[in-house]
Amino acid sequence: MCRHLAYLGPPVSLRALLCDPPYSLLRQSWAPRDMRGGGTINADGFGVGWYPREPAPGPRRGPDRPEAGPARGGEPVRYRRGTPMWSDPTLPELAAATVSGAVLAAVRSATVGMPVTDTAAAPFAGGRWLFSHNGVVRGWPDSVATIAAGLPVRDLLTLDAPTDSALLWALVRDRLRAGASPAAAVADTVTAVAAAAPGSRLNLLLTDGATVVASVAGHALSVRTGADAVLVASEPLDDEPGWQAVPEGRLVVATAAGARIDALAGA
Ligand code: GLN
């Protein structure tokens, strides 16, 4: 089942994050170490979203040409495809040339019956948010039809793809728009969908470039915090010390300064 990661910290190249580690997302696309609940490889697409660093201030400054703002918090840029990460001809150069201090990325193993398209690959995006889902909604689509009916019709008409993951993003986004905190938006969505579709696997991952929220509900998740950096990933990217496996039923709320692990229900 899909693998995902999020990073906050000092700027790094996408290559250093996604391609270079011994068990990188790139390697996980063809040789994941921990596939449970179906599938063997993650060949049905991939995606990366990152928050660009502010451009350096130009030679002329003034009210119309402000100093560069903070490095995080603006709208992200995305690159996603419905093909295997290892076969993409553009990614190596793009990843080598792109540097960011806030990244969310995923590789996809499509659930049986769900389409394989560029737009079905995470990250899903809206405004400053990036989102990914590792798992499956059981009984799709009937089990969640009633929940989906609570969304604005426009949101349903503009889903990125007719998949469980795209609907989960619409549900999280709807809560964010209503003013929920990122932690509450993720936790409430997991709780509601788990009640409607028992047995679902609902590892969700959400960031705005400054905070990462991740649920652990049916799949593995690990966290590594370091000097002003945090990495949240479906599986450790290397054998270095410092990775902490997050137990089932938890919610991770992390910034570059550190990670908090709460009970999922009480978030
Ligand atoms: N069910 C989702 C999809 O098909 C996610 C799949 C996964 O986690 N492997 O896109």
mmCIF file of C-alpha atoms and ligand atoms in Angstrom:
data_model
loop_
_atom_site.group_PDB
_atom_site.id
_atom_site.type_symbol
_atom_site.label_atom_id
_atom_site.label_comp_id
_atom_site.label_asym_id
_atom_site.label_seq_id
_atom_site.Cartn_x
_atom_site.Cartn_y
_atom_site.Cartn_z
ATOM 1 C CA MET A 1 0.000 0.000 0.000
ATOM 2 C CA CYS A 2 1.229 3.421 -0.864
ATOM 3 C CA ARG A 3 4.134 4.983 0.988
ATOM 4 C CA HIS A 4 4.436 8.607 1.906
ATOM 5 C CA LEU A 5 6.681 11.064 3.717
ATOM 6 C CA ALA A 6 6.839 14.650 4.857
ATOM 7 C CA TYR A 7 9.874 16.733 5.748
ATOM 8 C CA LEU A 8 10.257 20.064 7.519
ATOM 9 C CA GLY A 9 13.647 21.572 8.236
ATOM 10 C CA PRO A 10 16.651 23.206 6.653
ATOM 11 C CA PRO A 11 16.407 23.289 2.856
ATOM 12 C CA VAL A 12 17.460 20.024 1.179
ATOM 13 C CA SER A 13 17.349 18.891 -2.419
ATOM 14 C CA LEU A 14 14.434 16.670 -3.403
ATOM 15 C CA ARG A 15 17.056 14.237 -4.562
ATOM 16 C CA ALA A 16 18.605 13.995 -1.094
ATOM 17 C CA LEU A 17 15.161 13.344 0.338
ATOM 18 C CA LEU A 18 13.495 11.132 -2.269
ATOM 19 C CA CYS A 19 16.261 9.370 -4.178
ATOM 20 C CA ASP A 20 19.528 9.142 -2.261
ATOM 21 C CA PRO A 21 18.665 7.395 1.044
ATOM 22 C CA PRO A 22 19.190 3.603 1.036
ATOM 23 C CA TYR A 23 15.455 2.984 1.482
ATOM 24 C CA SER A 24 14.286 6.132 -0.271
ATOM 25 C CA LEU A 25 10.801 6.629 -1.636
ATOM 26 C CA LEU A 26 12.323 5.891 -5.043
ATOM 27 C CA ARG A 27 13.513 2.506 -3.784
ATOM 28 C CA GLN A 28 10.209 1.950 -1.998
ATOM 29 C CA SER A 29 8.479 2.293 -5.353
ATOM 30 C CA TRP A 30 9.956 -1.048 -6.425
ATOM 31 C CA ALA A 31 11.228 -2.629 -3.184
ATOM 32 C CA PRO A 32 9.271 -1.459 -0.134
ATOM 33 C CA ARG A 33 10.248 -3.157 3.099
ATOM 34 C CA ASP A 34 6.820 -3.064 4.711
ATOM 35 C CA MET A 35 3.872 -3.683 2.392
ATOM 36 C CA ARG A 36 0.845 -4.835 4.276
ATOM 37 C CA GLY A 37 -2.767 -5.079 3.280
ATOM 38 C CA GLY A 38 -2.238 -5.763 -0.410
ATOM 39 C CA GLY A 39 0.142 -5.017 -3.239
ATOM 40 C CA THR A 40 3.844 -5.670 -3.555
ATOM 41 C CA ILE A 41 5.232 -2.575 -5.247
ATOM 42 C CA ASN A 42 4.204 1.065 -5.611
ATOM 43 C CA ALA A 43 4.200 1.413 -9.383
ATOM 44 C CA ASP A 44 0.916 3.213 -10.023
ATOM 45 C CA GLY A 45 2.184 6.741 -9.700
ATOM 46 C CA PHE A 46 4.071 9.107 -7.494
ATOM 47 C CA GLY A 47 4.003 12.726 -6.527
ATOM 48 C CA VAL A 48 5.957 15.365 -4.708
ATOM 49 C CA GLY A 49 4.842 18.738 -3.422
ATOM 50 C CA TRP A 50 7.238 21.312 -2.061
ATOM 51 C CA TYR A 51 7.173 24.852 -0.773
ATOM 52 C CA PRO A 52 9.493 26.984 -2.858
ATOM 53 C CA ARG A 53 11.961 29.203 -1.146
ATOM 54 C CA GLU A 54 11.250 32.875 -1.542
ATOM 55 C CA PRO A 55 13.221 34.469 -4.364
ATOM 56 C CA ALA A 56 16.171 36.548 -3.284
ATOM 57 C CA PRO A 57 15.328 40.239 -3.127
ATOM 58 C CA GLY A 58 16.091 42.018 -6.371
ATOM 59 C CA PRO A 59 18.386 45.016 -6.701
ATOM 60 C CA ARG A 60 15.546 47.526 -6.286
ATOM 61 C CA ARG A 61 13.733 47.570 -2.945
ATOM 62 C CA GLY A 62 10.768 49.500 -1.751
ATOM 63 C CA PRO A 63 7.132 49.100 -0.881
ATOM 64 C CA ASP A 64 6.465 47.441 -4.234
ATOM 65 C CA ARG A 65 9.479 45.182 -3.867
ATOM 66 C CA PRO A 66 9.467 43.839 -0.327
ATOM 67 C CA GLU A 67 12.245 41.877 1.258
ATOM 68 C CA ALA A 68 11.989 38.137 0.804
ATOM 69 C CA GLY A 69 9.458 36.737 3.257
ATOM 70 C CA PRO A 70 9.785 33.653 5.423
ATOM 71 C CA ALA A 71 10.948 30.510 3.679
ATOM 72 C CA ARG A 72 7.830 28.539 4.599
ATOM 73 C CA GLY A 73 4.098 28.972 4.496
ATOM 74 C CA GLY A 74 3.366 29.977 0.873
ATOM 75 C CA GLU A 75 1.612 27.841 -1.707
ATOM 76 C CA PRO A 76 3.309 24.623 -2.747
ATOM 77 C CA VAL A 77 4.346 23.408 -6.173
ATOM 78 C CA ARG A 78 3.517 19.858 -7.261
ATOM 79 C CA TYR A 79 4.824 17.273 -9.678
ATOM 80 C CA ARG A 80 2.849 14.024 -9.948
ATOM 81 C CA ARG A 81 2.462 11.260 -12.479
ATOM 82 C CA GLY A 82 0.467 8.052 -12.906
ATOM 83 C CA THR A 83 3.573 6.079 -13.852
ATOM 84 C CA PRO A 84 6.285 4.404 -11.769
ATOM 85 C CA MET A 85 8.629 6.797 -10.011
ATOM 86 C CA TRP A 86 11.643 4.880 -11.299
ATOM 87 C CA SER A 87 10.627 5.333 -14.935
ATOM 88 C CA ASP A 88 10.024 9.076 -14.892
ATOM 89 C CA PRO A 89 12.436 10.846 -17.216
ATOM 90 C CA THR A 90 12.015 14.274 -15.634
ATOM 91 C CA LEU A 91 12.304 13.518 -11.939
ATOM 92 C CA PRO A 92 16.090 12.984 -11.659
ATOM 93 C CA GLU A 93 16.933 16.458 -12.984
ATOM 94 C CA LEU A 94 14.025 18.115 -11.239
ATOM 95 C CA ALA A 95 14.920 16.505 -7.905
ATOM 96 C CA ALA A 96 18.576 17.447 -8.212
ATOM 97 C CA ALA A 97 17.783 21.083 -8.996
ATOM 98 C CA THR A 98 14.966 21.676 -6.504
ATOM 99 C CA VAL A 99 15.678 22.630 -2.920
ATOM 100 C CA SER A 100 13.041 23.065 -0.236
ATOM 101 C CA GLY A 101 12.595 23.096 3.508
ATOM 102 C CA ALA A 102 9.080 21.629 3.401
ATOM 103 C CA VAL A 103 8.157 18.607 1.273
ATOM 104 C CA LEU A 104 5.402 15.991 1.071
ATOM 105 C CA ALA A 105 5.809 13.047 -1.314
ATOM 106 C CA ALA A 106 4.205 9.684 -2.036
ATOM 107 C CA VAL A 107 4.384 6.587 -4.221
ATOM 108 C CA ARG A 108 1.135 4.817 -5.087
ATOM 109 C CA SER A 109 -0.077 1.255 -5.314
ATOM 110 C CA ALA A 110 -3.619 1.664 -6.617
ATOM 111 C CA THR A 111 -6.356 -0.192 -4.809
ATOM 112 C CA VAL A 112 -8.051 -2.737 -7.091
ATOM 113 C CA GLY A 113 -10.746 -1.039 -9.149
ATOM 114 C CA MET A 114 -9.396 2.468 -8.743
ATOM 115 C CA PRO A 115 -8.093 4.367 -11.758
ATOM 116 C CA VAL A 116 -4.415 4.901 -12.454
ATOM 117 C CA THR A 117 -4.057 8.506 -13.573
ATOM 118 C CA ASP A 118 -1.779 11.439 -12.806
ATOM 119 C CA THR A 119 -4.495 13.052 -10.729
ATOM 120 C CA ALA A 120 -5.079 9.969 -8.554
ATOM 121 C CA ALA A 121 -1.509 10.232 -7.244
ATOM 122 C CA ALA A 122 -0.829 12.160 -4.038
ATOM 123 C CA PRO A 123 -0.181 14.823 -3.004
ATOM 124 C CA PHE A 124 -3.615 16.298 -3.307
ATOM 125 C CA ALA A 125 -3.491 20.049 -2.897
ATOM 126 C CA GLY A 126 -5.560 23.105 -2.101
ATOM 127 C CA GLY A 127 -4.281 26.545 -1.189
ATOM 128 C CA ARG A 128 -1.267 26.047 1.040
ATOM 129 C CA TRP A 129 -2.188 22.430 1.915
ATOM 130 C CA LEU A 130 -0.739 19.165 0.685
ATOM 131 C CA PHE A 131 -2.347 15.805 1.525
ATOM 132 C CA SER A 132 -1.681 12.103 1.095
ATOM 133 C CA HIS A 133 -3.447 8.878 2.073
ATOM 134 C CA ASN A 134 -1.835 5.508 2.622
ATOM 135 C CA GLY A 135 -4.535 2.853 2.836
ATOM 136 C CA VAL A 136 -7.997 1.948 1.644
ATOM 137 C CA VAL A 137 -11.617 2.754 2.435
ATOM 138 C CA ARG A 138 -13.419 -0.570 2.824
ATOM 139 C CA GLY A 139 -16.725 -0.974 1.041
ATOM 140 C CA TRP A 140 -15.910 1.866 -1.338
ATOM 141 C CA PRO A 141 -17.914 3.734 -2.488
ATOM 142 C CA ASP A 142 -21.163 2.717 -0.757
ATOM 143 C CA SER A 143 -19.761 2.730 2.771
ATOM 144 C CA VAL A 144 -18.940 6.448 2.601
ATOM 145 C CA ALA A 145 -21.750 7.667 0.322
ATOM 146 C CA THR A 146 -23.626 9.218 3.237
ATOM 147 C CA ILE A 147 -20.536 11.048 4.488
ATOM 148 C CA ALA A 148 -19.731 12.259 0.974
ATOM 149 C CA ALA A 149 -23.277 13.598 0.625
ATOM 150 C CA GLY A 150 -22.440 16.107 3.353
ATOM 151 C CA LEU A 151 -19.878 17.825 1.120
ATOM 152 C CA PRO A 152 -20.694 20.737 -1.190
ATOM 153 C CA VAL A 153 -21.746 19.355 -4.586
ATOM 154 C CA ARG A 154 -18.987 21.406 -6.222
ATOM 155 C CA ASP A 155 -16.355 19.569 -4.188
ATOM 156 C CA LEU A 156 -17.721 16.230 -5.386
ATOM 157 C CA LEU A 157 -17.817 17.400 -9.007
ATOM 158 C CA THR A 158 -14.198 18.523 -8.838
ATOM 159 C CA LEU A 159 -12.585 15.582 -7.051
ATOM 160 C CA ASP A 160 -9.140 14.964 -8.501
ATOM 161 C CA ALA A 161 -10.125 11.351 -9.223
ATOM 162 C CA PRO A 162 -12.933 8.937 -8.300
ATOM 163 C CA THR A 163 -10.820 7.357 -5.553
ATOM 164 C CA ASP A 164 -11.046 6.916 -1.810
ATOM 165 C CA SER A 165 -7.952 9.064 -1.285
ATOM 166 C CA ALA A 166 -9.369 12.004 -3.274
ATOM 167 C CA LEU A 167 -12.580 11.843 -1.245
ATOM 168 C CA LEU A 168 -10.617 11.749 2.021
ATOM 169 C CA TRP A 169 -8.822 14.918 0.943
ATOM 170 C CA ALA A 170 -12.174 16.588 0.195
ATOM 171 C CA LEU A 171 -13.386 15.621 3.686
ATOM 172 C CA VAL A 172 -10.256 16.967 5.388
ATOM 173 C CA ARG A 173 -10.328 20.174 3.326
ATOM 174 C CA ASP A 174 -13.986 20.735 4.190
ATOM 175 C CA ARG A 175 -13.104 20.642 7.891
ATOM 176 C CA LEU A 176 -10.122 22.965 7.405
ATOM 177 C CA ARG A 177 -12.354 25.451 5.607
ATOM 178 C CA ALA A 178 -14.791 25.300 8.498
ATOM 179 C CA GLY A 179 -11.977 26.413 10.798
ATOM 180 C CA ALA A 180 -10.833 23.102 12.289
ATOM 181 C CA SER A 181 -7.195 22.807 13.290
ATOM 182 C CA PRO A 182 -5.152 20.512 11.023
ATOM 183 C CA ALA A 183 -4.992 17.927 13.826
ATOM 184 C CA ALA A 184 -8.752 18.003 14.356
ATOM 185 C CA ALA A 185 -9.447 17.911 10.603
ATOM 186 C CA VAL A 186 -7.377 14.738 10.215
ATOM 187 C CA ALA A 187 -8.524 13.064 13.436
ATOM 188 C CA ASP A 188 -12.223 13.774 12.851
ATOM 189 C CA THR A 189 -12.031 12.513 9.267
ATOM 190 C CA VAL A 190 -10.342 9.289 10.374
ATOM 191 C CA THR A 191 -12.930 8.786 13.126
ATOM 192 C CA ALA A 192 -15.906 9.424 10.838
ATOM 193 C CA VAL A 193 -14.651 7.236 7.990
ATOM 194 C CA ALA A 194 -13.544 4.423 10.311
ATOM 195 C CA ALA A 195 -17.044 4.356 11.815
ATOM 196 C CA ALA A 196 -18.735 4.278 8.408
ATOM 197 C CA ALA A 197 -16.269 1.869 6.810
ATOM 198 C CA PRO A 198 -14.885 -0.493 9.474
ATOM 199 C CA GLY A 199 -11.580 -2.147 8.634
ATOM 200 C CA SER A 200 -10.400 0.808 6.558
ATOM 201 C CA ARG A 201 -6.737 1.761 6.607
ATOM 202 C CA LEU A 202 -6.475 5.475 7.126
ATOM 203 C CA ASN A 203 -2.917 6.747 7.398
ATOM 204 C CA LEU A 204 -3.399 10.371 6.391
ATOM 205 C CA LEU A 205 -0.658 12.972 5.992
ATOM 206 C CA LEU A 206 -1.277 16.724 5.853
ATOM 207 C CA THR A 207 1.001 19.751 5.797
ATOM 208 C CA ASP A 208 0.889 23.478 5.206
ATOM 209 C CA GLY A 209 4.662 23.722 5.012
ATOM 210 C CA ALA A 210 5.033 24.633 8.675
ATOM 211 C CA THR A 211 3.185 21.827 10.486
ATOM 212 C CA VAL A 212 2.761 18.150 9.596
ATOM 213 C CA VAL A 213 -0.134 16.041 10.865
ATOM 214 C CA ALA A 214 -0.111 12.276 10.328
ATOM 215 C CA SER A 215 -2.535 9.592 11.473
ATOM 216 C CA VAL A 216 -1.516 6.000 12.157
ATOM 217 C CA ALA A 217 -4.579 3.860 11.485
ATOM 218 C CA GLY A 218 -3.860 0.582 9.767
ATOM 219 C CA HIS A 219 -0.316 1.103 8.502
ATOM 220 C CA ALA A 220 3.162 1.735 9.811
ATOM 221 C CA LEU A 221 4.608 5.200 10.337
ATOM 222 C CA SER A 222 7.961 6.351 11.648
ATOM 223 C CA VAL A 223 9.231 9.719 12.803
ATOM 224 C CA ARG A 224 12.738 11.098 13.087
ATOM 225 C CA THR A 225 13.430 14.426 14.692
ATOM 226 C CA GLY A 226 16.806 16.074 14.389
ATOM 227 C CA ALA A 227 18.476 19.436 14.620
ATOM 228 C CA ASP A 228 15.602 21.711 13.644
ATOM 229 C CA ALA A 229 14.185 19.081 11.277
ATOM 230 C CA VAL A 230 11.496 16.422 11.282
ATOM 231 C CA LEU A 231 10.877 13.550 8.912
ATOM 232 C CA VAL A 232 7.638 11.544 8.993
ATOM 233 C CA ALA A 233 7.649 8.476 6.746
ATOM 234 C CA SER A 234 5.756 5.227 6.169
ATOM 235 C CA GLU A 235 9.029 3.395 6.693
ATOM 236 C CA PRO A 236 12.503 4.535 7.808
ATOM 237 C CA LEU A 237 14.615 5.797 4.918
ATOM 238 C CA ASP A 238 17.835 4.365 6.365
ATOM 239 C CA ASP A 239 19.211 2.258 9.212
ATOM 240 C CA GLU A 240 20.540 5.257 11.127
ATOM 241 C CA PRO A 241 19.445 5.635 14.757
ATOM 242 C CA GLY A 242 16.739 8.078 15.668
ATOM 243 C CA TRP A 243 13.722 6.602 13.904
ATOM 244 C CA GLN A 244 10.765 6.158 16.194
ATOM 245 C CA ALA A 245 7.958 3.800 15.162
ATOM 246 C CA VAL A 246 4.628 5.430 15.965
ATOM 247 C CA PRO A 247 2.102 2.996 17.483
ATOM 248 C CA GLU A 248 -1.273 2.287 15.911
ATOM 249 C CA GLY A 249 -4.070 4.676 16.829
ATOM 250 C CA ARG A 250 -1.878 7.749 17.199
ATOM 251 C CA LEU A 251 -1.747 11.186 15.646
ATOM 252 C CA VAL A 252 1.595 12.867 15.004
ATOM 253 C CA VAL A 253 1.689 16.665 15.063
ATOM 254 C CA ALA A 254 5.131 17.930 14.074
ATOM 255 C CA THR A 255 6.999 21.093 13.239
ATOM 256 C CA ALA A 256 10.688 21.493 12.457
ATOM 257 C CA ALA A 257 11.158 22.041 16.199
ATOM 258 C CA GLY A 258 9.833 18.616 17.188
ATOM 259 C CA ALA A 259 6.994 16.094 17.141
ATOM 260 C CA ARG A 260 4.111 15.408 19.506
ATOM 261 C CA ILE A 261 2.332 12.054 19.490
ATOM 262 C CA ASP A 262 -1.273 12.096 20.693
ATOM 263 C CA ALA A 263 -4.067 9.534 20.830
ATOM 264 C CA LEU A 264 -5.935 9.702 17.540
ATOM 265 C CA ALA A 265 -9.381 9.847 19.126
ATOM 266 C CA GLY A 266 -8.508 12.621 21.545
ATOM 267 C CA ALA A 267 -6.871 14.995 19.041
HETATM 268 N N1 GLN B 1 -6.638 3.498 -1.968
HETATM 269 C C1 GLN B 1 -5.759 4.513 -2.434
HETATM 270 C C2 GLN B 1 -5.603 4.510 -3.937
HETATM 271 O O1 GLN B 1 -5.963 3.598 -4.608
HETATM 272 C C3 GLN B 1 -4.403 4.422 -1.738
HETATM 273 C C4 GLN B 1 -3.736 3.130 -2.049
HETATM 274 C C5 GLN B 1 -2.613 2.753 -1.145
HETATM 275 O O2 GLN B 1 -2.375 3.252 -0.047
HETATM 276 N N2 GLN B 1 -1.936 1.776 -1.595
HETATM 277 O O3 GLN B 1 -5.106 5.458 -4.448
#
